[in-house]
Amino acid sequence: MKRAFQKPGRSREYGKALAREIDYLGLDSVAIVGIISLFVGAVVTIQTALNLDDPFIPAYYIAIATRESIVLEFSPTMVSLILAGKVGSNIASTLGTMRVSEQIDALEVMGVNSASYLVMPKVLASMLFNPVLIMLSMGLGLLGGYIAGNLTGVISTPDYLLGIQLGFKPFYITYALTKTVVFAFLITSISAYCGYTVKGGAVEVGTSSTRAVVSSSVAVIVANYFLTQILLGT
Amino acid sequence: MIEVQNIQKSFGAHEVLKGIDAQFEQGKTNLIIGQSGSGKTVFLKCLVGLHEPDNGAILFNDRNTAQLDQKERQLLRQEIGMVFQGSALFDSLTVEENVMFPLNMFTRMGPGEKKDRVDFCLNRVKLEGANKKYPAEISGGMMKRVAIARSIAMNPKYLFCDEPNSGLDPQTAVVIDNLVREITQEYGITTVINTHDMNSVMEIGDHIIFLKNGLKAWEGDRHEIIRSDQPDITEFVFTSELFKSIRKAQRSG
Ligand SMILES: Nc1ncnc2c1ncn2[C@@H]1O[C@H](COP(=O)(O)OP(=O)(O)OP(=O)(O)O)[C@@H](O)[C@H]1O
Ligand SMILES: [Mg+2]
């Protein structure tokens, strides 16, 4: 694994590989992240509204609660878990197939550091692009809440717009993005490790892809606990 | 020239290579033959450095691979071309991009120059009109040709082929064999080929090494192998009726 982070050879080729991975691992996930965020934002708003159905609690509290759930937890953690499933299995099966069909050996014989050529662009692409996805998710989550509030009438538009701005702490964004970057690193490096070290054939490639998703999801959940304690801990 | 001294390689308790000495000369097609499982692939992978031998030395024109630093090893690898048993083409790249890959990685050629080199290599293996296809869209024989084209793209000094014609029809197999031999002679490459195909042995066996039970059981050329009386060899060579009848004819004539 250490070899994966060594200095690459021809940087232009690594640049091209990075662009390809951003396209493949990042842009390709925009749709799924968008749809999920929109609907979860809507659901969170409705549920919060039902739970805070008390005349003594101002309506804009619903929007505050929605905002905090999305920014602190849903977008960085849940979306990262979804990406662990999508991106993790993709990375493990791609690298696993390259391993068992000797494509990795072919790279090595040519004198290419296969670990760094194949793994590093994927890790970097996710660490760079997942924050963009998460910001998008936050935006669309809040939009989903806005639409749901409008459609169901659980919260009025002015209350919602007031609530999502009230007492907003910019540090929460920093916190969310820090988590995102750490999760992206965990997901891609664990999955790459699972795929890169496959021995055997098609069956083992499948197994490694499952193992990649399970291990990286667990890693995300555990890391989430510690990061929360470190960054928000009192 | 490649010199191999007392190469040993085990996987756990399983001794695959038990000490093999060999010399492979430049401009010749050197064949490694032996039954399936006799360790041909392991031997070839030791030569190119994909397996670390447990013991012994490998010298590429007097450069001992064990004594090279990382940079020198990298440079040596750029002098090596390899055709894998399963072709090992990059399946996310087209035929053309596969052949261009080492040029992109290791040379400072301009786009036009690279294109010319790729066309030249694909021409050399007599593969035209498939440039934009992906490996999944071409036949096994074409994949072998692309693999050969990719392996010669960097003008290698050493060429290793692991069963370059396995799984091909006899005609295509002969074409591939002769192609490898022509390239070897034309560019003075030191070529080592794994095979268990007796046709290839008779066609291009300039120098043949027979592996059995992890040892070199026999060594010679294609004229000698057919006359050999060593039981291991006769057993391996004269399994098919065709070769049995050749032998009969030879004995009586
Ligand atoms: N990575 C490995 N780990 C453990 N054992 C291995 C490994 N590679 C090869 N072997 C063992 O080494 C022996 C020789 O295998 P090898 O692939 O070299 O045979 P081969 O002569 O190339 O056969 P074939 O003609 O079928 O390709 C086999 O018994 C195989 O099980
Ligand atoms: Mg083999």
Short mmCIF file of C-alpha atoms and ligand atoms in Angstrom, two decimals:
data_model
loop_
_atom_site.label_atom_id
_atom_site.label_comp_id
_atom_site.label_asym_id
_atom_site.label_seq_id
_atom_site.Cartn_x
_atom_site.Cartn_y
_atom_site.Cartn_z
CA MET A 1 0.00 0.00 0.00
CA LYS A 2 2.87 2.37 0.76
CA ARG A 3 3.98 2.08 -2.85
CA ALA A 4 0.67 3.59 -3.92
CA PHE A 5 1.63 7.00 -2.58
CA GLN A 6 5.11 7.25 -4.00
CA LYS A 7 5.99 9.97 -6.41
CA PRO A 8 4.62 9.08 -9.85
CA GLY A 9 6.71 8.89 -13.03
CA ARG A 10 5.30 10.79 -16.01
CA SER A 11 3.14 13.40 -14.35
CA ARG A 12 1.18 14.20 -17.52
CA GLU A 13 -0.11 10.62 -17.67
CA TYR A 14 -1.08 10.77 -14.03
CA GLY A 15 -2.91 14.04 -14.68
CA LYS A 16 -4.89 12.38 -17.44
CA ALA A 17 -5.68 9.45 -15.17
CA LEU A 18 -6.87 11.86 -12.47
CA ALA A 19 -9.22 13.63 -14.87
CA ARG A 20 -10.59 10.26 -15.99
CA GLU A 21 -11.25 9.19 -12.40
CA ILE A 22 -12.97 12.45 -11.49
CA ASP A 23 -15.24 11.87 -14.41
CA TYR A 24 -15.75 8.23 -13.61
CA LEU A 25 -16.01 8.22 -9.82
CA GLY A 26 -17.24 11.76 -9.25
CA LEU A 27 -19.39 13.18 -12.04
CA ASP A 28 -20.99 9.82 -12.50
CA SER A 29 -22.34 9.99 -8.94
CA VAL A 30 -23.99 13.41 -9.25
CA ALA A 31 -27.39 12.03 -10.26
CA ILE A 32 -27.74 9.48 -7.46
CA VAL A 33 -26.47 11.91 -4.82
CA GLY A 34 -28.85 14.57 -6.13
CA ILE A 35 -31.97 12.43 -6.11
CA ILE A 36 -31.32 10.93 -2.69
CA SER A 37 -30.52 14.31 -1.12
CA LEU A 38 -33.61 15.97 -2.51
CA PHE A 39 -35.93 13.30 -1.12
CA VAL A 40 -34.19 12.86 2.22
CA GLY A 41 -34.28 16.65 2.72
CA ALA A 42 -38.02 16.56 2.09
CA VAL A 43 -38.62 13.65 4.47
CA VAL A 44 -36.51 15.16 7.25
CA THR A 45 -38.48 18.40 7.03
CA ILE A 46 -41.84 16.65 7.21
CA GLN A 47 -40.82 14.39 10.09
CA THR A 48 -39.27 17.21 12.07
CA ALA A 49 -42.42 19.25 11.55
CA LEU A 50 -44.54 16.41 12.93
CA ASN A 51 -42.32 16.02 15.96
CA LEU A 52 -42.19 19.74 16.71
CA ASP A 53 -45.94 20.19 16.36
CA ASP A 54 -46.24 22.39 19.41
CA PRO A 55 -47.64 25.94 19.42
CA PHE A 56 -44.88 27.11 21.81
CA ILE A 57 -42.08 26.17 19.41
CA PRO A 58 -41.65 28.67 16.57
CA ALA A 59 -42.05 27.12 13.11
CA TYR A 60 -38.59 28.18 11.94
CA TYR A 61 -37.12 25.65 14.40
CA ILE A 62 -38.21 22.99 11.93
CA ALA A 63 -35.89 24.50 9.33
CA ILE A 64 -33.02 24.79 11.82
CA ALA A 65 -33.37 21.13 12.76
CA THR A 66 -33.55 20.12 9.13
CA ARG A 67 -30.45 22.13 8.32
CA GLU A 68 -28.44 20.65 11.18
CA SER A 69 -29.41 17.08 10.33
CA ILE A 70 -28.45 17.51 6.70
CA VAL A 71 -25.26 19.49 7.14
CA LEU A 72 -23.89 17.59 10.14
CA GLU A 73 -24.85 14.05 9.44
CA PHE A 74 -26.90 13.20 6.40
CA SER A 75 -24.76 14.77 3.68
CA PRO A 76 -21.26 13.94 4.89
CA THR A 77 -21.91 10.54 6.46
CA MET A 78 -24.93 9.00 4.75
CA VAL A 79 -23.92 10.18 1.30
CA SER A 80 -20.39 8.89 1.93
CA LEU A 81 -21.90 5.52 2.83
CA ILE A 82 -23.83 5.51 -0.42
CA LEU A 83 -20.62 6.37 -2.24
CA ALA A 84 -18.83 3.57 -0.36
CA GLY A 85 -21.29 1.22 -2.00
CA LYS A 86 -21.08 2.70 -5.45
CA VAL A 87 -17.47 3.81 -5.72
CA GLY A 88 -16.02 1.12 -3.42
CA SER A 89 -17.42 -1.81 -5.35
CA ASN A 90 -16.44 -0.16 -8.61
CA ILE A 91 -12.83 0.35 -7.54
CA ALA A 92 -12.44 -3.12 -6.07
CA SER A 93 -13.90 -4.90 -9.07
CA THR A 94 -11.96 -2.83 -11.59
CA LEU A 95 -8.63 -3.41 -9.86
CA GLY A 96 -9.50 -7.03 -9.08
CA THR A 97 -10.23 -7.74 -12.72
CA MET A 98 -6.99 -6.06 -13.75
CA ARG A 99 -5.15 -8.22 -11.22
CA VAL A 100 -6.58 -11.58 -12.27
CA SER A 101 -6.28 -10.83 -15.99
CA GLU A 102 -2.60 -9.94 -15.45
CA GLN A 103 -3.06 -6.33 -16.56
CA ILE A 104 -1.35 -5.22 -13.35
CA ASP A 105 1.55 -7.56 -14.08
CA ALA A 106 1.71 -6.10 -17.59
CA LEU A 107 2.08 -2.60 -16.10
CA GLU A 108 4.80 -3.80 -13.74
CA VAL A 109 6.78 -5.48 -16.52
CA MET A 110 6.70 -2.22 -18.49
CA GLY A 111 8.22 -0.48 -15.51
CA VAL A 112 5.07 1.36 -14.40
CA ASN A 113 4.53 1.55 -10.64
CA SER A 114 1.09 -0.01 -10.90
CA ALA A 115 0.02 0.74 -7.35
CA SER A 116 0.64 4.44 -7.72
CA TYR A 117 -0.61 4.68 -11.31
CA LEU A 118 -3.88 2.89 -10.61
CA VAL A 119 -4.65 3.75 -7.01
CA MET A 120 -3.47 7.31 -6.47
CA PRO A 121 -5.67 8.96 -9.12
CA LYS A 122 -8.73 7.24 -7.63
CA VAL A 123 -7.90 8.34 -4.08
CA LEU A 124 -7.13 11.90 -5.16
CA ALA A 125 -10.17 12.15 -7.42
CA SER A 126 -12.48 11.17 -4.58
CA MET A 127 -10.77 13.40 -2.02
CA LEU A 128 -11.10 16.34 -4.41
CA PHE A 129 -14.53 15.68 -5.80
CA ASN A 130 -16.49 14.19 -2.90
CA PRO A 131 -16.55 17.58 -1.09
CA VAL A 132 -18.21 18.99 -4.21
CA LEU A 133 -20.75 16.18 -4.14
CA ILE A 134 -21.41 16.75 -0.45
CA MET A 135 -21.93 20.49 -0.92
CA LEU A 136 -24.33 19.67 -3.71
CA SER A 137 -26.08 17.22 -1.44
CA MET A 138 -26.47 19.85 1.27
CA GLY A 139 -27.91 22.34 -1.19
CA LEU A 140 -30.34 19.87 -2.68
CA GLY A 141 -31.30 18.50 0.75
CA LEU A 142 -32.32 22.00 1.84
CA LEU A 143 -34.11 22.52 -1.44
CA GLY A 144 -35.99 19.26 -0.88
CA GLY A 145 -37.08 20.53 2.53
CA TYR A 146 -38.22 23.80 1.00
CA ILE A 147 -40.30 22.05 -1.64
CA ALA A 148 -41.82 19.62 0.86
CA GLY A 149 -42.66 22.49 3.22
CA ASN A 150 -44.38 24.26 0.39
CA LEU A 151 -46.27 21.26 -0.91
CA THR A 152 -47.47 19.93 2.43
CA GLY A 153 -47.79 23.26 4.20
CA VAL A 154 -46.00 22.02 7.35
CA ILE A 155 -43.87 25.15 7.32
CA SER A 156 -44.32 28.44 5.51
CA THR A 157 -41.71 29.65 3.06
CA PRO A 158 -40.62 32.69 5.09
CA ASP A 159 -40.27 30.54 8.23
CA TYR A 160 -38.23 27.99 6.33
CA LEU A 161 -35.92 30.59 4.77
CA LEU A 162 -35.48 32.29 8.12
CA GLY A 163 -34.79 29.00 9.90
CA ILE A 164 -32.13 27.70 7.57
CA GLN A 165 -30.14 30.91 8.07
CA LEU A 166 -30.67 31.41 11.77
CA GLY A 167 -27.72 30.68 14.03
CA PHE A 168 -25.82 29.12 11.20
CA LYS A 169 -22.28 28.14 12.17
CA PRO A 170 -19.84 28.12 9.26
CA PHE A 171 -17.65 25.75 11.27
CA TYR A 172 -20.24 23.03 10.68
CA ILE A 173 -19.43 23.15 6.99
CA THR A 174 -15.73 22.80 7.76
CA TYR A 175 -16.57 19.91 10.04
CA ALA A 176 -18.70 18.21 7.36
CA LEU A 177 -16.12 18.65 4.64
CA THR A 178 -13.29 17.43 6.86
CA LYS A 179 -15.29 14.28 7.50
CA THR A 180 -16.01 13.93 3.80
CA VAL A 181 -12.35 14.10 2.82
CA VAL A 182 -11.36 11.56 5.47
CA PHE A 183 -14.18 9.24 4.40
CA ALA A 184 -13.20 9.57 0.74
CA PHE A 185 -9.66 8.57 1.62
CA LEU A 186 -10.85 5.58 3.66
CA ILE A 187 -13.33 4.36 1.06
CA THR A 188 -10.96 4.56 -1.90
CA SER A 189 -7.85 3.24 -0.22
CA ILE A 190 -9.61 0.33 1.49
CA SER A 191 -11.45 -0.64 -1.70
CA ALA A 192 -8.31 -0.28 -3.79
CA TYR A 193 -6.45 -2.50 -1.36
CA CYS A 194 -9.19 -5.15 -1.56
CA GLY A 195 -9.12 -5.14 -5.37
CA TYR A 196 -5.38 -4.81 -5.86
CA THR A 197 -4.57 -7.82 -3.69
CA VAL A 198 -7.10 -10.25 -5.23
CA LYS A 199 -5.77 -13.71 -5.97
CA GLY A 200 -7.72 -16.13 -8.11
CA GLY A 201 -10.47 -15.47 -10.62
CA ALA A 202 -13.90 -13.99 -11.22
CA VAL A 203 -15.35 -15.38 -7.97
CA GLU A 204 -12.61 -13.77 -5.90
CA VAL A 205 -13.14 -10.47 -7.70
CA GLY A 206 -16.79 -10.59 -6.63
CA THR A 207 -15.86 -11.44 -3.05
CA SER A 208 -13.32 -8.63 -2.90
CA SER A 209 -15.88 -6.15 -4.14
CA THR A 210 -18.30 -7.15 -1.37
CA ARG A 211 -15.50 -7.02 1.17
CA ALA A 212 -14.56 -3.55 -0.06
CA VAL A 213 -18.07 -2.19 0.50
CA VAL A 214 -18.46 -3.79 3.94
CA SER A 215 -15.01 -2.78 5.21
CA SER A 216 -15.15 0.76 3.92
CA SER A 217 -18.68 1.30 5.29
CA VAL A 218 -17.63 0.10 8.72
CA ALA A 219 -14.52 2.28 8.53
CA VAL A 220 -16.67 5.31 7.68
CA ILE A 221 -19.04 4.70 10.60
CA VAL A 222 -16.24 4.18 13.11
CA ALA A 223 -14.23 7.13 11.81
CA ASN A 224 -17.38 9.24 12.00
CA TYR A 225 -17.61 8.59 15.72
CA PHE A 226 -14.01 9.57 16.40
CA LEU A 227 -14.06 12.60 14.10
CA THR A 228 -17.22 13.86 15.74
CA GLN A 229 -15.63 13.48 19.14
CA ILE A 230 -12.46 15.25 18.04
CA LEU A 231 -14.02 18.06 16.03
CA LEU A 232 -17.19 18.76 18.00
CA GLY A 233 -16.22 17.20 21.31
CA THR A 234 -16.58 19.21 24.47
CA MET B 1 22.17 -12.37 -23.82
CA ILE B 2 20.40 -13.49 -20.70
CA GLU B 3 22.16 -15.74 -18.26
CA VAL B 4 20.25 -17.64 -15.60
CA GLN B 5 22.16 -19.22 -12.73
CA ASN B 6 20.66 -21.75 -10.37
CA ILE B 7 17.20 -20.23 -10.16
CA GLN B 8 15.06 -21.65 -7.37
CA LYS B 9 11.50 -20.77 -6.51
CA SER B 10 9.06 -22.31 -4.04
CA PHE B 11 5.53 -21.44 -3.04
CA GLY B 12 5.28 -22.54 0.57
CA ALA B 13 6.36 -26.16 0.66
CA HIS B 14 5.83 -26.56 -3.08
CA GLU B 15 9.19 -26.39 -4.87
CA VAL B 16 8.41 -25.29 -8.41
CA LEU B 17 11.91 -24.50 -9.68
CA LYS B 18 14.73 -26.45 -8.07
CA GLY B 19 17.78 -24.81 -9.56
CA ILE B 20 17.85 -24.01 -13.25
CA ASP B 21 20.81 -22.79 -15.29
CA ALA B 22 20.35 -21.46 -18.78
CA GLN B 23 21.73 -19.06 -21.36
CA PHE B 24 19.57 -17.31 -23.91
CA GLU B 25 21.36 -15.83 -26.88
CA GLN B 26 20.54 -12.70 -28.78
CA GLY B 27 18.68 -13.01 -32.09
CA LYS B 28 17.48 -16.51 -31.27
CA THR B 29 14.09 -17.85 -30.32
CA ASN B 30 14.68 -19.70 -27.07
CA LEU B 31 11.90 -22.07 -26.11
CA ILE B 32 10.93 -23.33 -22.70
CA ILE B 33 8.87 -26.48 -23.01
CA GLY B 34 7.33 -28.82 -20.47
CA GLN B 35 4.02 -30.17 -19.34
CA SER B 36 1.29 -28.02 -17.94
CA GLY B 37 2.23 -27.19 -14.37
CA SER B 38 5.93 -27.80 -14.91
CA GLY B 39 6.74 -24.22 -13.96
CA LYS B 40 7.21 -22.49 -17.30
CA THR B 41 5.17 -19.46 -16.34
CA VAL B 42 6.84 -19.23 -12.95
CA PHE B 43 10.25 -19.38 -14.67
CA LEU B 44 9.33 -16.62 -17.10
CA LYS B 45 7.91 -14.46 -14.32
CA CYS B 46 11.15 -14.89 -12.38
CA LEU B 47 13.06 -13.68 -15.44
CA VAL B 48 11.01 -10.51 -15.83
CA GLY B 49 10.98 -9.85 -12.09
CA LEU B 50 7.30 -10.50 -11.37
CA HIS B 51 8.41 -13.28 -9.03
CA GLU B 52 11.40 -12.88 -6.76
CA PRO B 53 13.46 -16.08 -7.03
CA ASP B 54 14.43 -17.62 -3.68
CA ASN B 55 17.90 -18.27 -4.92
CA GLY B 56 20.13 -17.79 -7.94
CA ALA B 57 20.98 -14.95 -10.27
CA ILE B 58 19.67 -13.49 -13.52
CA LEU B 59 21.97 -11.44 -15.72
CA PHE B 60 20.74 -9.29 -18.60
CA ASN B 61 23.90 -8.62 -20.63
CA ASP B 62 25.96 -8.91 -17.45
CA ARG B 63 23.60 -6.74 -15.40
CA ASN B 64 22.62 -8.74 -12.35
CA THR B 65 18.98 -7.94 -11.64
CA ALA B 66 19.45 -8.45 -7.91
CA GLN B 67 22.09 -5.71 -7.79
CA LEU B 68 20.19 -3.02 -9.67
CA ASP B 69 18.79 -0.07 -7.80
CA GLN B 70 15.20 1.02 -8.38
CA LYS B 71 16.09 3.41 -11.19
CA GLU B 72 18.24 0.90 -13.07
CA ARG B 73 15.58 -1.73 -12.67
CA GLN B 74 13.02 0.68 -14.12
CA LEU B 75 15.28 1.30 -17.10
CA LEU B 76 15.84 -2.41 -17.61
CA ARG B 77 12.11 -2.97 -17.61
CA GLN B 78 11.73 -0.51 -20.43
CA GLU B 79 14.00 -2.79 -22.48
CA ILE B 80 11.68 -5.72 -21.80
CA GLY B 81 8.59 -6.67 -23.78
CA MET B 82 6.26 -9.33 -22.55
CA VAL B 83 3.33 -11.18 -24.07
CA PHE B 84 1.22 -12.79 -21.35
CA GLN B 85 -0.51 -16.15 -21.55
CA GLY B 86 -3.87 -14.35 -21.58
CA SER B 87 -2.67 -11.32 -23.59
CA ALA B 88 -3.33 -8.96 -20.63
CA LEU B 89 -4.47 -6.08 -22.80
CA PHE B 90 -5.81 -3.05 -20.94
CA ASP B 91 -9.51 -3.54 -21.49
CA SER B 92 -10.45 0.09 -20.92
CA LEU B 93 -8.22 1.17 -23.81
CA THR B 94 -8.63 0.65 -27.54
CA VAL B 95 -6.19 -1.44 -29.59
CA GLU B 96 -4.37 1.70 -30.63
CA GLU B 97 -4.23 3.11 -27.11
CA ASN B 98 -2.91 -0.19 -25.81
CA VAL B 99 0.07 -0.06 -28.15
CA MET B 100 0.55 3.65 -27.47
CA PHE B 101 0.46 3.19 -23.69
CA PRO B 102 4.18 2.51 -23.14
CA LEU B 103 5.04 5.36 -25.53
CA ASN B 104 2.87 7.74 -23.50
CA MET B 105 4.39 6.56 -20.26
CA PHE B 106 8.06 6.52 -21.16
CA THR B 107 8.84 8.62 -24.20
CA ARG B 108 8.68 12.28 -25.11
CA MET B 109 7.46 11.56 -28.64
CA GLY B 110 4.99 13.99 -30.21
CA PRO B 111 1.48 12.84 -31.09
CA GLY B 112 2.31 12.31 -34.78
CA GLU B 113 5.44 10.35 -34.00
CA LYS B 114 3.55 8.13 -31.57
CA LYS B 115 0.79 7.50 -34.09
CA ASP B 116 3.40 6.49 -36.68
CA ARG B 117 5.07 4.12 -34.27
CA VAL B 118 1.73 2.54 -33.32
CA ASP B 119 0.78 2.09 -36.98
CA PHE B 120 4.17 0.58 -37.68
CA CYS B 121 3.83 -1.94 -34.84
CA LEU B 122 0.27 -2.89 -35.78
CA ASN B 123 1.37 -3.26 -39.38
CA ARG B 124 4.24 -5.42 -38.30
CA VAL B 125 1.84 -7.89 -36.66
CA LYS B 126 -0.41 -7.62 -39.73
CA LEU B 127 -3.29 -6.12 -37.87
CA GLU B 128 -5.11 -3.35 -39.66
CA GLY B 129 -8.52 -1.77 -39.35
CA ALA B 130 -8.95 -2.65 -35.69
CA ASN B 131 -7.29 0.46 -34.24
CA LYS B 132 -10.39 1.88 -32.62
CA LYS B 133 -11.77 -1.41 -31.30
CA TYR B 134 -11.67 -2.49 -27.67
CA PRO B 135 -10.05 -5.80 -26.63
CA ALA B 136 -13.50 -7.26 -25.90
CA GLU B 137 -14.46 -6.69 -29.53
CA ILE B 138 -11.64 -8.60 -31.21
CA SER B 139 -10.77 -12.28 -31.48
CA GLY B 140 -8.22 -14.16 -29.39
CA GLY B 141 -5.75 -14.27 -32.27
CA MET B 142 -6.07 -10.53 -32.79
CA MET B 143 -5.57 -9.98 -29.06
CA LYS B 144 -2.31 -11.92 -29.23
CA ARG B 145 -1.20 -9.74 -32.13
CA VAL B 146 -2.05 -6.56 -30.25
CA ALA B 147 -0.14 -7.91 -27.25
CA ILE B 148 2.88 -8.54 -29.47
CA ALA B 149 2.56 -5.09 -31.03
CA ARG B 150 2.42 -3.53 -27.56
CA SER B 151 5.43 -5.55 -26.42
CA ILE B 152 7.58 -4.33 -29.33
CA ALA B 153 6.43 -0.70 -29.22
CA MET B 154 9.43 0.38 -27.16
CA ASN B 155 11.92 -1.53 -29.33
CA PRO B 156 12.72 -4.08 -26.63
CA LYS B 157 16.07 -5.81 -26.31
CA TYR B 158 14.41 -8.73 -24.57
CA LEU B 159 11.10 -10.32 -25.45
CA PHE B 160 9.21 -12.85 -23.35
CA CYS B 161 6.17 -14.70 -24.63
CA ASP B 162 4.10 -17.00 -22.47
CA GLU B 163 2.37 -19.45 -24.79
CA PRO B 164 1.86 -16.90 -27.56
CA ASN B 165 -0.14 -19.33 -29.66
CA SER B 166 -2.17 -21.29 -27.16
CA GLY B 167 -5.85 -21.34 -27.97
CA LEU B 168 -5.30 -20.43 -31.61
CA ASP B 169 -6.05 -22.47 -34.71
CA PRO B 170 -2.97 -24.21 -36.21
CA GLN B 171 -2.69 -21.76 -39.09
CA THR B 172 -2.84 -18.65 -36.94
CA ALA B 173 -0.50 -20.33 -34.47
CA VAL B 174 2.14 -20.76 -37.16
CA VAL B 175 1.69 -17.16 -38.29
CA ILE B 176 2.20 -15.90 -34.73
CA ASP B 177 5.23 -18.17 -34.23
CA ASN B 178 6.88 -16.97 -37.39
CA LEU B 179 6.06 -13.39 -36.56
CA VAL B 180 7.85 -13.67 -33.23
CA ARG B 181 10.82 -15.30 -34.90
CA GLU B 182 11.03 -12.70 -37.67
CA ILE B 183 10.90 -9.87 -35.15
CA THR B 184 13.56 -11.59 -33.07
CA GLN B 185 15.96 -11.92 -35.98
CA GLU B 186 15.18 -8.58 -37.56
CA TYR B 187 15.87 -6.54 -34.42
CA GLY B 188 18.37 -8.84 -32.72
CA ILE B 189 16.14 -9.39 -29.73
CA THR B 190 16.81 -11.97 -27.05
CA THR B 191 13.56 -13.88 -27.04
CA VAL B 192 12.28 -16.49 -24.59
CA ILE B 193 9.05 -18.31 -25.38
CA ASN B 194 7.02 -20.70 -23.26
CA THR B 195 5.14 -23.36 -25.15
CA HIS B 196 3.87 -26.89 -25.00
CA ASP B 197 3.01 -26.98 -28.68
CA MET B 198 5.25 -29.38 -30.63
CA ASN B 199 4.46 -27.56 -33.85
CA SER B 200 6.06 -24.40 -32.48
CA VAL B 201 9.01 -26.41 -31.28
CA MET B 202 9.64 -27.75 -34.76
CA GLU B 203 8.88 -24.42 -36.41
CA ILE B 204 10.96 -21.97 -34.39
CA GLY B 205 13.00 -23.97 -31.83
CA ASP B 206 16.46 -22.43 -32.18
CA HIS B 207 17.26 -23.37 -28.62
CA ILE B 208 15.02 -25.50 -26.46
CA ILE B 209 14.96 -26.14 -22.73
CA PHE B 210 12.78 -28.90 -21.38
CA LEU B 211 11.55 -28.47 -17.82
CA LYS B 212 10.51 -31.40 -15.70
CA ASN B 213 9.99 -31.69 -11.96
CA GLY B 214 11.51 -28.26 -11.44
CA LEU B 215 14.74 -29.09 -13.23
CA LYS B 216 16.19 -28.68 -16.69
CA ALA B 217 15.73 -32.20 -18.05
CA TRP B 218 17.05 -31.59 -21.56
CA GLU B 219 18.53 -28.87 -23.74
CA GLY B 220 19.14 -28.65 -27.49
CA ASP B 221 17.66 -27.42 -30.76
CA ARG B 222 14.77 -28.57 -32.93
CA HIS B 223 16.89 -30.97 -34.96
CA GLU B 224 18.24 -32.61 -31.87
CA ILE B 225 14.95 -32.94 -30.05
CA ILE B 226 13.42 -35.13 -32.70
CA ARG B 227 16.38 -37.48 -32.62
CA SER B 228 16.70 -37.59 -28.86
CA ASP B 229 16.36 -40.94 -27.17
CA GLN B 230 15.97 -39.57 -23.69
CA PRO B 231 12.75 -41.09 -22.27
CA ASP B 232 11.44 -37.75 -20.85
CA ILE B 233 11.76 -36.13 -24.24
CA THR B 234 10.34 -38.95 -26.30
CA GLU B 235 7.43 -39.15 -23.92
CA PHE B 236 6.74 -35.44 -24.30
CA VAL B 237 7.44 -35.13 -28.01
CA PHE B 238 5.97 -38.31 -29.37
CA THR B 239 2.60 -38.28 -27.71
CA SER B 240 0.68 -37.50 -30.85
CA GLU B 241 0.23 -40.00 -33.65
CA LEU B 242 1.64 -37.49 -36.11
CA PHE B 243 4.97 -37.28 -34.34
CA LYS B 244 5.02 -41.04 -33.76
CA SER B 245 4.76 -41.59 -37.49
CA ILE B 246 7.44 -38.99 -38.15
CA ARG B 247 9.71 -40.90 -35.83
CA LYS B 248 8.93 -44.20 -37.50
CA ALA B 249 9.71 -42.75 -40.88
CA GLN B 250 12.94 -41.29 -39.52
CA ARG B 251 14.00 -44.63 -38.02
CA SER B 252 13.31 -46.61 -41.14
CA GLY B 253 14.73 -43.96 -43.49
N1 LIG C 1 1.44 -17.59 -7.35
C1 LIG C 1 1.51 -18.91 -7.10
N2 LIG C 1 1.31 -19.37 -5.84
C2 LIG C 1 1.39 -20.69 -5.56
N3 LIG C 1 1.67 -21.63 -6.46
C3 LIG C 1 1.89 -21.25 -7.72
C4 LIG C 1 1.82 -19.87 -8.11
N4 LIG C 1 2.07 -19.79 -9.42
C5 LIG C 1 2.28 -21.05 -9.84
N5 LIG C 1 2.17 -21.93 -8.84
C6 LIG C 1 2.38 -23.38 -8.94
O1 LIG C 1 3.55 -23.61 -9.67
C7 LIG C 1 3.38 -24.70 -10.54
C8 LIG C 1 3.82 -24.32 -11.93
O2 LIG C 1 2.89 -23.39 -12.47
P1 LIG C 1 3.10 -22.68 -13.87
O3 LIG C 1 1.98 -21.74 -14.05
O4 LIG C 1 4.47 -22.14 -13.96
O5 LIG C 1 2.93 -23.89 -14.89
P2 LIG C 1 3.07 -23.83 -16.47
O6 LIG C 1 4.22 -24.73 -16.82
O7 LIG C 1 3.14 -22.45 -16.93
O8 LIG C 1 1.73 -24.52 -16.93
P3 LIG C 1 0.80 -24.17 -18.21
O9 LIG C 1 1.47 -24.81 -19.36
O10 LIG C 1 -0.48 -24.83 -17.88
O11 LIG C 1 0.70 -22.70 -18.31
C9 LIG C 1 1.94 -25.14 -10.44
O12 LIG C 1 1.88 -26.34 -9.69
C10 LIG C 1 1.26 -24.03 -9.72
O13 LIG C 1 0.28 -24.54 -8.88
MG MG C 2 1.89 -21.16 -18.03
#
